[in-house]
């Protein structure tokens, strides 16, 4: 019967490991017994046959009989061992082997003088074997068996109950010295059992940890291999001298060499622009940040050329020592050709061919439109992520579609029939966030006239999506961490914890790692959220997706506004294709809706586009960093005019509050216009955070009440 046929072992894979380990140790026990008894009794037989002065005169038949019994028992045990499956039959078998060793050792003492034998220490061998095989309990039981066997042998021989061979020395007598020696030997058996079992347990624990770490390393290696094989970029690693240690298939294809043909090659010989001098390489490996990406032309063996964009970062071990470099290669040949065509003035017919309405090969899945390599990777990753309940952190600039991705992952998973609750953490007033997320009980605070479940309880069984997680206050981050760890929370004013079964997904347009370093985001929460990371590329890095997005938005807003706008004019197409889209897909959506709303025919022209797009005003607008968004001061690069509004023309006196309010309202309107209605982008232009912008819009009645264009 095989191990897999044993039902308990199949139910618990850990029993398989324990059974095989015990079986492996028993094999070594049997092998060691044969070696030891053969050497010991063989030497004793040699002395007996040599005619030398041997004080231990025993029968040769008795010697060979013991050898034969030992070999026979060991052979039968070796044959029977593979047939035993499971721990239940192996444990009695192990006790039997240890008991036989105790009996065999007792026979050795009998042959070598009994009470006067110098070999009582041999009992330590079965005691140590029992500690290895059966741990503490088995070692102590075997020590007790050894003490009983030793005492019975000596006592029986002294009392005449056991026949004593004719030794060539006076028979032993029981005296104080013999009693002390026997007590010492028996105590030693137990002491050796305790020490051996303690050491064995420590070794066993160390072996388990090593196996777990080996398994974790194997899983990480498999994940790394899968990522390297499926990622669209070329990946190359080198040692500190610049010699290539590994490369994925994409990198080999870019280099134009056969599979496995670039390993052990110097990176500078393969791609000359990446060559670093010895001093330059040393300086780079000592740095803590990656090099700025570089672009270069690589000539292929077939005389072709590819344009490659390369980002380089140093690799370090656990102790911070430099172990090499990582090179991330992207083929930007097609992108550069597109940019060159646009800069050279692509013909109107060519642009119109791209933007004219074309039949789609398939409906956009989950509302995510795009066929670029970046979007293909996002779709593949979402398919894999949807099959698990792991926490997902979605990052990307404002307007890239983070909530769409979260909804798509939910819709593709097993929780699709359960609720999907989306919360914008930046849109909820700070004093209400805890109540909104976790609910409250009646009377918890002023205005709490009834119990409220909160979003987490609403999402029970489904998915909760925490948008703009970087806006969450530090005090709430601690409570969210507990929900992530234990899936329980305490409602505001509640006395008992509430357990929920939810999948948590979060999104941010900030660099949370930088927020952690700045002390604005908890490091433990960051690592709890960042189990699976999905980074959405900005629209400017996947420009080939712009035409299908335009066609989709033209159809969508034509149906919404009751029109039939099917295309863009050549001039309008040139303006859109040449634009940088700091607001990403959401901004493109607003631009197309603006054009459709103002168009009267089936073609949208330049005059139907937003004013800022016609003036080309936003292409070089300064984008403040997340750190800059924490203050409410207007940066110098802001397009808001610095001049104060003038007093009314009717000669009324200055009114500071009125004039400041008029200026602030004017600044808000102008920022919204330049942001194309994207509120988060307007907040960035003004240099304030999103919550502050919402407050000001509500103050002047400019809040539309919809967060569609956040």
CSV table of C-alpha atoms in Angstrom, one decimal, residues 104-491:
chain,number,residue,atom,x,y,z
A,104,UNK,CA,21.1,-6.4,22.4
A,105,UNK,CA,23.1,-4.0,24.6
A,106,UNK,CA,22.2,-6.1,27.7
A,107,UNK,CA,23.5,-9.2,25.8
A,108,UNK,CA,26.8,-7.3,25.1
A,109,UNK,CA,27.2,-6.5,28.8
A,110,UNK,CA,26.4,-10.2,29.7
A,111,UNK,CA,29.2,-11.4,27.4
A,112,UNK,CA,31.7,-8.8,28.7
A,113,UNK,CA,31.5,-9.4,32.4
A,114,UNK,CA,28.1,-8.4,33.6
A,115,UNK,CA,28.6,-6.3,36.8
A,116,UNK,CA,32.2,-5.8,35.8
A,117,UNK,CA,31.6,-4.9,32.2
A,118,UNK,CA,33.1,-1.6,31.0
A,119,UNK,CA,30.3,-1.1,28.4
A,120,UNK,CA,27.2,0.2,30.3
A,121,UNK,CA,27.6,3.4,28.3
A,122,UNK,CA,26.4,1.5,25.2
A,123,UNK,CA,22.8,1.9,26.6
A,124,UNK,CA,23.2,5.5,25.5
A,125,UNK,CA,22.9,4.5,21.9
A,126,UNK,CA,19.3,3.2,22.0
A,127,UNK,CA,18.4,6.2,24.3
A,128,UNK,CA,19.8,8.6,21.7
A,129,UNK,CA,18.1,6.7,18.9
A,130,UNK,CA,14.8,6.9,20.8
A,131,UNK,CA,15.3,10.7,21.3
A,132,UNK,CA,15.8,11.1,17.5
A,133,UNK,CA,12.9,8.9,16.6
A,134,UNK,CA,10.3,9.5,19.4
A,135,UNK,CA,11.5,12.7,21.0
A,136,UNK,CA,11.3,13.3,24.8
A,137,UNK,CA,8.7,10.7,25.8
A,138,UNK,CA,10.4,8.0,23.8
A,139,UNK,CA,13.8,8.9,25.1
A,140,UNK,CA,12.7,8.7,28.8
A,141,UNK,CA,10.8,5.5,28.3
A,142,UNK,CA,13.9,3.9,26.7
A,143,UNK,CA,16.2,5.3,29.5
A,144,UNK,CA,13.8,3.5,32.0
A,145,UNK,CA,14.0,0.3,30.0
A,146,UNK,CA,17.8,0.5,29.9
A,147,UNK,CA,17.9,1.1,33.7
A,148,UNK,CA,15.6,-1.8,34.4
A,149,UNK,CA,17.6,-4.1,32.0
A,150,UNK,CA,20.9,-3.1,33.5
A,151,UNK,CA,19.8,-3.5,37.1
A,152,UNK,CA,18.1,-6.9,36.3
A,153,UNK,CA,21.2,-8.2,34.6
A,154,UNK,CA,23.6,-7.2,37.4
A,155,UNK,CA,21.2,-8.3,40.2
A,156,UNK,CA,20.3,-11.6,38.5
A,157,UNK,CA,24.0,-12.5,38.0
A,158,UNK,CA,24.9,-11.5,41.5
A,159,UNK,CA,22.0,-13.5,43.0
A,160,UNK,CA,22.7,-16.5,40.8
A,161,UNK,CA,19.4,-16.3,38.9
A,162,UNK,CA,21.3,-15.8,35.6
A,163,UNK,CA,24.0,-18.3,34.7
A,164,UNK,CA,27.4,-16.6,34.8
A,165,UNK,CA,30.1,-17.6,32.2
A,166,UNK,CA,33.5,-18.8,33.5
A,167,UNK,CA,35.3,-15.4,33.5
A,168,UNK,CA,39.0,-15.4,34.2
A,169,UNK,CA,38.6,-13.0,37.1
A,170,UNK,CA,36.9,-13.2,40.5
A,171,UNK,CA,33.1,-12.8,40.4
A,172,UNK,CA,31.9,-9.4,41.4
A,173,UNK,CA,30.3,-8.8,44.8
A,174,UNK,CA,27.7,-6.3,45.7
A,175,UNK,CA,29.3,-3.5,47.6
A,176,UNK,CA,29.0,0.3,48.0
A,177,UNK,CA,31.3,0.9,45.0
A,178,UNK,CA,29.1,-1.3,42.7
A,179,UNK,CA,25.9,0.3,44.0
A,180,UNK,CA,27.3,3.8,43.3
A,181,UNK,CA,28.4,2.8,39.8
A,182,UNK,CA,25.0,1.3,39.0
A,183,UNK,CA,23.1,4.4,40.3
A,184,UNK,CA,25.4,6.7,38.4
A,185,UNK,CA,24.9,4.7,35.2
A,186,UNK,CA,21.1,4.6,35.6
A,187,UNK,CA,21.0,8.4,36.2
A,188,UNK,CA,23.2,9.0,33.2
A,189,UNK,CA,20.7,7.1,31.0
A,190,UNK,CA,18.0,9.6,32.0
A,191,UNK,CA,20.3,12.6,31.7
A,192,UNK,CA,21.4,11.6,28.2
A,193,UNK,CA,17.7,11.0,27.3
A,194,UNK,CA,16.8,14.6,28.3
A,195,UNK,CA,19.7,16.2,26.7
A,196,UNK,CA,19.4,14.2,23.4
A,197,UNK,CA,15.6,14.8,23.2
A,198,UNK,CA,16.1,18.6,23.8
A,199,UNK,CA,18.8,18.7,21.1
A,200,UNK,CA,16.7,16.7,18.7
A,201,UNK,CA,13.6,18.9,19.2
A,202,UNK,CA,15.8,22.0,18.4
A,203,UNK,CA,17.2,20.3,15.3
A,204,UNK,CA,13.7,19.2,14.2
A,205,UNK,CA,12.4,22.8,14.6
A,206,UNK,CA,15.3,24.1,12.7
A,207,UNK,CA,14.7,21.6,9.9
A,208,UNK,CA,11.1,22.6,9.7
A,209,UNK,CA,12.0,26.3,9.5
A,210,UNK,CA,14.5,25.5,6.8
A,211,UNK,CA,11.9,23.6,4.8
A,212,UNK,CA,9.4,26.4,5.2
A,213,UNK,CA,11.9,29.0,4.1
A,214,UNK,CA,13.0,26.7,1.2
A,215,UNK,CA,9.3,26.4,0.2
A,216,UNK,CA,8.8,30.1,0.4
A,217,UNK,CA,12.0,30.7,-1.6
A,218,UNK,CA,10.8,28.2,-4.2
A,219,UNK,CA,7.4,30.0,-4.4
A,220,UNK,CA,9.0,33.4,-4.8
A,221,UNK,CA,11.4,32.0,-7.4
A,222,UNK,CA,8.4,30.6,-9.3
A,223,UNK,CA,6.6,33.9,-9.0
A,224,UNK,CA,9.7,35.8,-10.2
A,225,UNK,CA,10.1,33.5,-13.1
A,226,UNK,CA,6.4,33.8,-14.1
A,227,UNK,CA,6.6,37.6,-13.9
A,228,UNK,CA,9.8,37.7,-15.9
A,229,UNK,CA,8.3,35.4,-18.5
A,230,UNK,CA,5.0,37.2,-18.9
A,231,UNK,CA,5.9,40.9,-18.4
A,232,UNK,CA,6.0,42.9,-21.6
A,233,UNK,CA,9.4,44.6,-20.8
A,234,UNK,CA,12.8,43.1,-21.1
A,235,UNK,CA,14.5,42.2,-17.7
A,236,UNK,CA,18.2,41.7,-17.3
A,237,UNK,CA,20.2,41.3,-14.1
A,238,UNK,CA,24.0,41.6,-13.8
A,239,UNK,CA,26.6,40.9,-11.2
A,240,UNK,CA,28.6,43.9,-9.7
A,241,UNK,CA,31.1,43.6,-12.7
A,242,UNK,CA,28.4,44.1,-15.3
A,243,UNK,CA,28.2,40.4,-16.4
A,244,UNK,CA,24.7,39.2,-17.3
A,245,UNK,CA,23.4,36.7,-14.8
A,246,UNK,CA,19.8,36.3,-16.1
A,247,UNK,CA,17.5,37.6,-18.9
A,248,UNK,CA,13.9,37.0,-19.9
A,249,UNK,CA,12.8,36.1,-23.4
A,250,UNK,CA,11.7,39.7,-24.1
A,251,UNK,CA,15.2,41.0,-23.5
A,252,UNK,CA,16.7,38.2,-25.7
A,253,UNK,CA,14.3,39.2,-28.5
A,254,UNK,CA,15.3,42.9,-28.2
A,255,UNK,CA,19.0,41.9,-28.3
A,256,UNK,CA,18.3,39.7,-31.3
A,257,UNK,CA,20.1,36.7,-30.0
A,258,UNK,CA,19.0,33.0,-29.5
A,259,UNK,CA,17.4,31.9,-26.3
A,260,UNK,CA,20.0,31.8,-23.5
A,261,UNK,CA,22.6,33.4,-25.7
A,262,UNK,CA,23.2,36.5,-23.6
A,263,UNK,CA,23.9,35.0,-20.2
A,264,UNK,CA,27.5,35.5,-19.0
A,265,UNK,CA,27.9,38.3,-21.6
A,266,UNK,CA,29.0,41.8,-20.5
A,267,UNK,CA,26.1,44.2,-20.6
A,268,UNK,CA,28.3,46.8,-22.2
A,269,UNK,CA,29.3,44.5,-25.0
A,270,UNK,CA,25.7,43.6,-25.7
A,271,UNK,CA,24.3,47.2,-25.4
A,272,UNK,CA,27.3,49.6,-25.7
A,273,UNK,CA,25.2,52.7,-24.5
A,274,UNK,CA,24.9,50.8,-21.1
A,275,UNK,CA,28.6,50.4,-20.6
A,276,UNK,CA,29.9,51.9,-17.4
A,277,UNK,CA,33.6,52.4,-16.4
A,278,UNK,CA,34.8,50.7,-13.2
A,279,UNK,CA,34.6,53.9,-11.3
A,280,UNK,CA,31.2,54.7,-12.7
A,281,UNK,CA,29.8,51.3,-11.8
A,282,UNK,CA,31.2,51.5,-8.3
A,283,UNK,CA,29.5,54.9,-7.9
A,284,UNK,CA,26.2,53.6,-9.3
A,285,UNK,CA,26.2,50.5,-7.0
A,286,UNK,CA,26.8,52.7,-4.0
A,287,UNK,CA,23.9,54.9,-4.8
A,288,UNK,CA,20.4,54.3,-3.4
A,289,UNK,CA,18.3,55.4,-6.3
A,290,UNK,CA,18.0,54.2,-9.9
A,291,UNK,CA,19.5,56.0,-12.9
A,292,UNK,CA,17.4,58.3,-15.0
A,293,UNK,CA,16.0,56.3,-18.0
A,294,UNK,CA,18.0,56.5,-21.1
A,295,UNK,CA,17.0,55.8,-24.7
A,296,UNK,CA,19.3,54.5,-27.4
A,297,UNK,CA,19.2,52.7,-30.8
A,298,UNK,CA,20.2,49.0,-30.9
A,299,UNK,CA,21.2,47.4,-34.2
A,300,UNK,CA,20.0,43.9,-34.6
A,301,UNK,CA,22.1,41.1,-36.3
A,302,UNK,CA,19.8,41.2,-39.3
A,303,UNK,CA,20.6,44.9,-39.8
A,304,UNK,CA,17.3,46.0,-38.3
A,305,UNK,CA,17.1,48.6,-35.6
A,306,UNK,CA,15.0,49.0,-32.5
A,307,UNK,CA,14.6,52.0,-30.2
A,308,UNK,CA,15.1,50.9,-26.6
A,309,UNK,CA,14.3,52.8,-23.4
A,310,UNK,CA,16.2,51.5,-20.4
A,311,UNK,CA,15.8,52.1,-16.7
A,312,UNK,CA,18.5,50.8,-14.3
A,313,UNK,CA,18.5,50.2,-10.6
A,314,UNK,CA,21.1,48.7,-8.2
A,315,UNK,CA,20.3,45.4,-6.5
A,316,UNK,CA,21.2,44.8,-2.8
A,317,UNK,CA,21.1,41.8,-0.5
A,318,UNK,CA,19.5,41.7,2.9
A,319,UNK,CA,22.4,43.5,4.5
A,320,UNK,CA,22.5,46.3,1.9
A,321,UNK,CA,25.5,45.0,0.0
A,322,UNK,CA,25.5,45.6,-3.7
A,323,UNK,CA,25.0,42.3,-5.6
A,324,UNK,CA,24.4,43.7,-9.1
A,325,UNK,CA,22.1,45.7,-11.3
A,326,UNK,CA,18.6,45.4,-12.8
A,327,UNK,CA,18.0,46.7,-16.3
A,328,UNK,CA,14.4,47.2,-17.5
A,329,UNK,CA,14.1,47.5,-21.3
A,330,UNK,CA,11.2,48.7,-23.3
A,331,UNK,CA,10.9,48.7,-27.1
A,332,UNK,CA,9.7,52.2,-28.0
A,333,UNK,CA,10.3,52.0,-31.7
A,334,UNK,CA,6.6,52.3,-32.6
A,335,UNK,CA,6.0,55.1,-30.1
A,336,UNK,CA,8.9,57.2,-31.5
A,337,UNK,CA,7.7,56.6,-35.0
A,338,UNK,CA,4.3,57.9,-34.0
A,339,UNK,CA,5.8,61.0,-32.3
A,340,UNK,CA,8.0,61.7,-35.4
A,341,UNK,CA,5.0,61.4,-37.7
A,342,UNK,CA,3.1,63.8,-35.5
A,343,UNK,CA,6.0,66.3,-35.2
A,344,UNK,CA,6.5,66.1,-39.0
A,345,UNK,CA,2.8,66.9,-39.6
A,346,UNK,CA,1.0,63.7,-40.3
A,347,UNK,CA,-1.5,64.1,-43.2
A,348,UNK,CA,-5.1,64.8,-42.4
A,349,UNK,CA,-6.3,61.7,-44.2
A,350,UNK,CA,-4.1,59.5,-42.0
A,351,UNK,CA,-5.4,61.0,-38.8
A,352,UNK,CA,-9.0,60.8,-40.1
A,353,UNK,CA,-8.4,57.1,-41.0
A,354,UNK,CA,-7.4,56.5,-37.3
A,355,UNK,CA,-10.3,58.4,-35.8
A,356,UNK,CA,-13.2,57.5,-38.2
A,357,UNK,CA,-15.7,55.2,-36.6
A,358,UNK,CA,-14.7,51.6,-37.1
A,359,UNK,CA,-16.4,48.4,-36.2
A,360,UNK,CA,-15.0,47.1,-32.9
A,361,UNK,CA,-13.8,43.5,-32.9
A,362,UNK,CA,-15.2,43.0,-29.4
A,363,UNK,CA,-17.1,44.9,-26.8
A,364,UNK,CA,-14.8,46.6,-24.2
A,365,UNK,CA,-14.6,44.2,-21.3
A,366,UNK,CA,-15.7,45.8,-17.9
A,367,UNK,CA,-15.5,49.2,-19.5
A,368,UNK,CA,-11.7,49.0,-19.8
A,369,UNK,CA,-10.8,50.0,-23.3
A,370,UNK,CA,-7.3,49.5,-24.8
A,371,UNK,CA,-5.2,47.1,-26.7
A,372,UNK,CA,-1.8,48.5,-25.8
A,373,UNK,CA,0.8,46.2,-24.1
A,374,UNK,CA,0.2,48.0,-20.8
A,375,UNK,CA,-3.5,47.4,-20.9
A,376,UNK,CA,-3.1,43.7,-21.9
A,377,UNK,CA,-0.9,43.2,-18.9
A,378,UNK,CA,-3.5,44.8,-16.7
A,379,UNK,CA,-6.2,42.5,-18.1
A,380,UNK,CA,-4.0,39.4,-17.5
A,381,UNK,CA,-3.2,40.5,-14.0
A,382,UNK,CA,-6.8,41.2,-13.2
A,383,UNK,CA,-7.9,37.7,-14.4
A,384,UNK,CA,-5.3,36.2,-12.0
A,385,UNK,CA,-6.1,38.5,-9.1
A,386,UNK,CA,-9.9,37.9,-9.4
A,387,UNK,CA,-9.5,34.2,-8.5
A,388,UNK,CA,-8.2,35.0,-5.0
A,389,UNK,CA,-9.4,37.1,-2.1
A,390,UNK,CA,-6.0,38.9,-1.6
A,391,UNK,CA,-6.0,42.6,-0.8
A,392,UNK,CA,-5.3,44.7,-3.9
A,393,UNK,CA,-3.6,48.1,-4.0
A,394,UNK,CA,-4.3,50.0,-7.3
A,395,UNK,CA,-2.1,52.9,-8.0
A,396,UNK,CA,-2.1,55.5,-10.8
A,397,UNK,CA,-2.6,59.1,-11.7
A,398,UNK,CA,-6.0,60.7,-11.4
A,399,UNK,CA,-8.3,59.7,-14.2
A,400,UNK,CA,-6.6,56.4,-15.2
A,401,UNK,CA,-9.6,54.3,-14.2
A,402,UNK,CA,-8.6,52.8,-10.8
A,403,UNK,CA,-12.3,52.3,-9.7
A,404,UNK,CA,-13.0,50.7,-13.1
A,405,UNK,CA,-10.2,48.2,-12.4
A,406,UNK,CA,-11.5,47.5,-8.9
A,407,UNK,CA,-15.1,46.9,-10.3
A,408,UNK,CA,-13.7,44.6,-13.0
A,409,UNK,CA,-11.7,42.5,-10.5
A,410,UNK,CA,-14.9,42.2,-8.4
A,411,UNK,CA,-17.0,41.3,-11.4
A,412,UNK,CA,-14.6,38.5,-12.5
A,413,UNK,CA,-14.3,36.9,-9.0
A,414,UNK,CA,-16.5,34.6,-6.9
A,415,UNK,CA,-18.0,37.6,-5.0
A,416,UNK,CA,-19.6,39.1,-8.1
A,417,UNK,CA,-23.1,38.4,-6.9
A,418,UNK,CA,-22.4,40.2,-3.6
A,419,UNK,CA,-22.2,44.0,-3.0
A,420,UNK,CA,-19.4,46.2,-4.3
A,421,UNK,CA,-19.1,49.3,-2.1
A,422,UNK,CA,-16.9,52.2,-3.3
A,423,UNK,CA,-15.9,54.9,-0.9
A,424,UNK,CA,-13.8,58.0,-1.7
A,425,UNK,CA,-11.8,58.6,1.5
A,426,UNK,CA,-10.9,62.1,0.4
A,427,UNK,CA,-14.6,63.2,-0.1
A,428,UNK,CA,-15.8,62.4,3.5
A,429,UNK,CA,-15.3,65.0,6.2
A,430,UNK,CA,-12.6,63.8,8.6
A,431,UNK,CA,-14.9,63.8,11.7
A,432,UNK,CA,-17.4,61.5,9.9
A,433,UNK,CA,-15.0,59.0,8.3
A,434,UNK,CA,-15.0,56.5,11.2
A,435,UNK,CA,-18.8,56.5,11.4
A,436,UNK,CA,-19.2,56.1,7.6
A,437,UNK,CA,-16.8,53.2,7.4
A,438,UNK,CA,-17.6,51.3,10.6
A,439,UNK,CA,-21.1,52.6,11.5
A,440,UNK,CA,-22.3,53.8,14.9
A,441,UNK,CA,-24.8,53.0,17.6
A,442,UNK,CA,-27.6,55.2,18.6
A,443,UNK,CA,-26.5,58.0,21.0
A,444,UNK,CA,-22.8,57.5,20.1
A,445,UNK,CA,-22.5,61.3,19.4
A,446,UNK,CA,-24.7,64.3,18.9
A,447,UNK,CA,-27.0,63.6,15.9
A,448,UNK,CA,-26.7,59.8,16.1
A,449,UNK,CA,-30.5,59.2,16.5
A,450,UNK,CA,-30.4,55.7,15.1
A,451,UNK,CA,-28.0,52.8,14.5
A,452,UNK,CA,-26.0,52.9,11.3
A,453,UNK,CA,-24.4,49.9,9.8
A,454,UNK,CA,-21.5,51.6,8.0
A,455,UNK,CA,-19.9,50.7,4.6
A,456,UNK,CA,-17.9,47.7,5.9
A,457,UNK,CA,-21.1,46.0,7.1
A,458,UNK,CA,-22.9,46.9,3.9
A,459,UNK,CA,-20.2,45.2,1.9
A,460,UNK,CA,-20.3,42.0,4.0
A,461,UNK,CA,-19.7,39.0,1.7
A,462,UNK,CA,-18.6,41.3,-1.2
A,463,UNK,CA,-15.9,43.9,-1.9
A,464,UNK,CA,-15.2,47.3,-0.4
A,465,UNK,CA,-13.1,49.7,-2.4
A,466,UNK,CA,-11.3,52.5,-0.6
A,467,UNK,CA,-10.4,55.2,-3.1
A,468,UNK,CA,-7.8,57.8,-2.3
A,469,UNK,CA,-6.6,55.7,0.7
A,470,UNK,CA,-3.7,58.2,1.1
A,471,UNK,CA,-6.2,60.8,2.4
A,472,UNK,CA,-7.2,58.6,5.4
A,473,UNK,CA,-6.2,60.2,8.7
A,474,UNK,CA,-3.6,58.4,10.8
A,475,UNK,CA,-6.0,57.6,13.6
A,476,UNK,CA,-8.3,55.7,11.2
A,477,UNK,CA,-5.4,53.9,9.6
A,478,UNK,CA,-4.8,52.0,12.9
A,479,UNK,CA,-8.5,50.8,12.9
A,480,UNK,CA,-8.3,49.9,9.2
A,481,UNK,CA,-5.2,47.9,9.9
A,482,UNK,CA,-7.1,45.8,12.5
A,483,UNK,CA,-9.9,45.1,9.9
A,484,UNK,CA,-7.3,43.9,7.4
A,485,UNK,CA,-5.6,41.7,10.0
A,486,UNK,CA,-8.7,40.2,11.8
A,487,UNK,CA,-11.7,41.2,9.7
A,488,UNK,CA,-13.4,42.7,12.8
A,489,UNK,CA,-14.1,46.2,13.8
A,490,UNK,CA,-15.8,48.2,16.6
A,491,UNK,CA,-18.7,50.6,15.6
